[in-house]
Coordinates of C-alpha atoms in Angstrom, one line a residue:
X1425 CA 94.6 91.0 55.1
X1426 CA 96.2 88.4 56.7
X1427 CA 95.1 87.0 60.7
X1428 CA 98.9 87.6 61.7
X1429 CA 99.1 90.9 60.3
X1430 CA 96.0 91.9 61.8
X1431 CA 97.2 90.9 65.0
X1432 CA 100.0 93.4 64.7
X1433 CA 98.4 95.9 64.0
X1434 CA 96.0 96.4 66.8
X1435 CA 99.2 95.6 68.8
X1436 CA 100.6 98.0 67.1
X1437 CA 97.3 100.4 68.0
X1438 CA 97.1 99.6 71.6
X1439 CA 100.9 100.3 71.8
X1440 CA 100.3 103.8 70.0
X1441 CA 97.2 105.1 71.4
X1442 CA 96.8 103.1 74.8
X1443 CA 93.8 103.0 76.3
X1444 CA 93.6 103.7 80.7
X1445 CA 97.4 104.9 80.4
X1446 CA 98.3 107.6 83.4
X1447 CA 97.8 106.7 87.0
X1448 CA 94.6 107.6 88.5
X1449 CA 92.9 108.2 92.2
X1450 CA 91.4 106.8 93.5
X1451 CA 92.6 103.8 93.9
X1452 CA 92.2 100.6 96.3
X1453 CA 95.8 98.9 95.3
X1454 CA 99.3 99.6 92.8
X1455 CA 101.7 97.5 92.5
X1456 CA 105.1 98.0 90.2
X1457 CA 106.3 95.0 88.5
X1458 CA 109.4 94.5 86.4
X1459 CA 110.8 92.1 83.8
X1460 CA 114.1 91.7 85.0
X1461 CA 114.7 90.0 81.3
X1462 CA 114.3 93.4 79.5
X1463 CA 113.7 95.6 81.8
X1464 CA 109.9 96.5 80.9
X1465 CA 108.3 98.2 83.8
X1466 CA 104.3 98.7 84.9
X1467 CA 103.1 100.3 87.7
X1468 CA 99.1 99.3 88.3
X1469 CA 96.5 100.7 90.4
X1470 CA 92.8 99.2 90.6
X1471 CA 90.0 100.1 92.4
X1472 CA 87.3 97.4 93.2
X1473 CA 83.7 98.2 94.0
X1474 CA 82.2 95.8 96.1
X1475 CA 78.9 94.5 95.1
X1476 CA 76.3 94.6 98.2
X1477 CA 75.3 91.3 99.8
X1478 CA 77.2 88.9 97.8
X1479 CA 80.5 89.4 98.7
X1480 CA 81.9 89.8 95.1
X1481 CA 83.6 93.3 93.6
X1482 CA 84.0 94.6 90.2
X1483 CA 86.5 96.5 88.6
X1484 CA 86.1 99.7 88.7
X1485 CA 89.3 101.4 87.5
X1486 CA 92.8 100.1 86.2
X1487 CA 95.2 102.7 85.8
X1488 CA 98.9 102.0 84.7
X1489 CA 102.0 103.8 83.7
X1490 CA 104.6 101.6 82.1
X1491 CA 108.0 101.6 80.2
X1492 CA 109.0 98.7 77.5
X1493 CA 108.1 97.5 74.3
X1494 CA 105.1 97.3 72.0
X1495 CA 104.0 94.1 73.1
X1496 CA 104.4 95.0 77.1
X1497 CA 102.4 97.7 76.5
X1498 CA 99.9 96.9 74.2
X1499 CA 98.7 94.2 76.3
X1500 CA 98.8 96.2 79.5
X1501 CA 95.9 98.8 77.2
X1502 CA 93.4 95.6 76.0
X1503 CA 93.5 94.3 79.5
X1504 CA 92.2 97.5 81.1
X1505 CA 90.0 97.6 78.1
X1506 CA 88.8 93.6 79.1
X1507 CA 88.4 93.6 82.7
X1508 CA 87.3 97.1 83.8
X1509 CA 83.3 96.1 84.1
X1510 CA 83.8 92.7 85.0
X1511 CA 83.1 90.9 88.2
X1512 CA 86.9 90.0 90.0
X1513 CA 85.8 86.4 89.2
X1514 CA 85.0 86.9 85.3
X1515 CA 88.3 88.8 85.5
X1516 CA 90.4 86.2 86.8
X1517 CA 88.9 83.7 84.4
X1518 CA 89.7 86.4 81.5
X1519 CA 93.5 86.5 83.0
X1520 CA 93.1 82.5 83.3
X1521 CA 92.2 81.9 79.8
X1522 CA 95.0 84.9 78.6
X1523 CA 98.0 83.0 80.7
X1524 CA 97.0 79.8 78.5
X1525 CA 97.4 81.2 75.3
X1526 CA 100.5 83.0 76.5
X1527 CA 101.8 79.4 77.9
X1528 CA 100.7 77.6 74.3
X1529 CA 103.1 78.2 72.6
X1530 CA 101.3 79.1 69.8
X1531 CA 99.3 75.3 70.0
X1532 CA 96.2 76.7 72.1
X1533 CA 93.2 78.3 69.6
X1534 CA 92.3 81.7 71.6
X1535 CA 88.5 82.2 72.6
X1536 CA 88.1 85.3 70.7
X1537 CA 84.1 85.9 72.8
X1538 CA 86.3 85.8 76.3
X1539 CA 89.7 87.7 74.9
X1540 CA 88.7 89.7 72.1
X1541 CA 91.5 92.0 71.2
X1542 CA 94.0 89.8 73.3
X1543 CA 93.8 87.2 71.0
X1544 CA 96.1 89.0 69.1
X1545 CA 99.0 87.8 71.4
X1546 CA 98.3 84.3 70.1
X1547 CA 101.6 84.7 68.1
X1548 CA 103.7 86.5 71.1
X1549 CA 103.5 82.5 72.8
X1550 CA 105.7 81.1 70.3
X1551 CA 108.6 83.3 71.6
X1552 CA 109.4 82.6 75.1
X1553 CA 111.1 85.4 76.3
X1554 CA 108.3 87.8 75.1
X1555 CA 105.7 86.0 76.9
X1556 CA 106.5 88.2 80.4
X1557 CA 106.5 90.6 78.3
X1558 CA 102.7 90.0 77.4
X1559 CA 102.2 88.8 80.9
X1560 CA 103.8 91.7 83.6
X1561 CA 100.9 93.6 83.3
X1562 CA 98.0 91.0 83.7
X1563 CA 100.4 89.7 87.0
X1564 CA 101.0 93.2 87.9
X1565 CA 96.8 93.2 88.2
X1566 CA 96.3 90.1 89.7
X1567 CA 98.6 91.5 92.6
X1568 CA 96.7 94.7 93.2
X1569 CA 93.8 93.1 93.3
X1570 CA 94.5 90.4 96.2
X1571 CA 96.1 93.5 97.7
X1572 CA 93.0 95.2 97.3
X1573 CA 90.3 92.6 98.0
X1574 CA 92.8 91.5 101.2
X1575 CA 92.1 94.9 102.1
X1576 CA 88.2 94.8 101.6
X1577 CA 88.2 91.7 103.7
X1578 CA 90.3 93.2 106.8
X1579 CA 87.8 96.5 106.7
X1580 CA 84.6 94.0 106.8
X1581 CA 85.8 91.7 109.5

């Protein structure tokens, strides 16, 4: 099988049998984010736990509900499936290293050990206009979770 074809098709499986999907309490942050270009649509909550003494979180939860295409929603489904676990920090540098490749345009070789099934949006970066496809729900993320940790910070002080 070839790389490009498998590529599609766990797009193609996210997009079909998405993981996280349905919006669920509770929840620190949402935000709703839409791509004016095609209209796609996400709606994002997260819930951060905050680790004791250090003054990091972790995602706990991302729940989402969203409207578009394949690729919109696909991506929304691995990131949920790549940064729930992870410390915020490891998370932003997952979303760092998954706006590169989308940025690329197709000249960037993904880290499959930091994206594994995002990788497969290595070929979405050739077409412009579907990279904020690929990208609303990772930004739609990165908002609830300053929201979130802004929120965290205000509670503590």
């Amino acid at each position: 099988m070839k790389l490009d074809a498998m590529y599609q098709e766990i797009i193609l499986d996210h997009y079909r049998n998405p993981h996280h999907k349905g919006l669920r309490e509770p929840f620190d942050a949402e935000s709703h984010h839409i791509n004016p270009t095609c209209g796609d649509e996400v709606t994002l909550r997260v819930l951060l736990k905050p680790e004791e003494g250090n003054g990091t979180a972790t995602v706990a939860d991302i729940s989402y509900d969203s409207m578009g295409c394949s690729i919109s929603q696909a991506s929304a489904s691995v990131m949920t499936d790549l940064l729930i676990g992870k410390t915020v920090d490891e998370a932003m540098a997952v979303l760092d290293e998954f706006t590169a490749l989308m940025q690329s345009r197709g000249q960037v070789e993904p880290d499959e050990d930091v994206l594994e099934d995002a990788v497969a949006f290595a070929g979405v970066s050739k077409y412009p206009a579907r990279v904020k496809c690929a990208l609303l729900a990772w930004m739609a993320w990165k908002d609830a979770t300053a929201k979130s940790l802004a929120t965290q910070k205000e509670g503590a002080a």
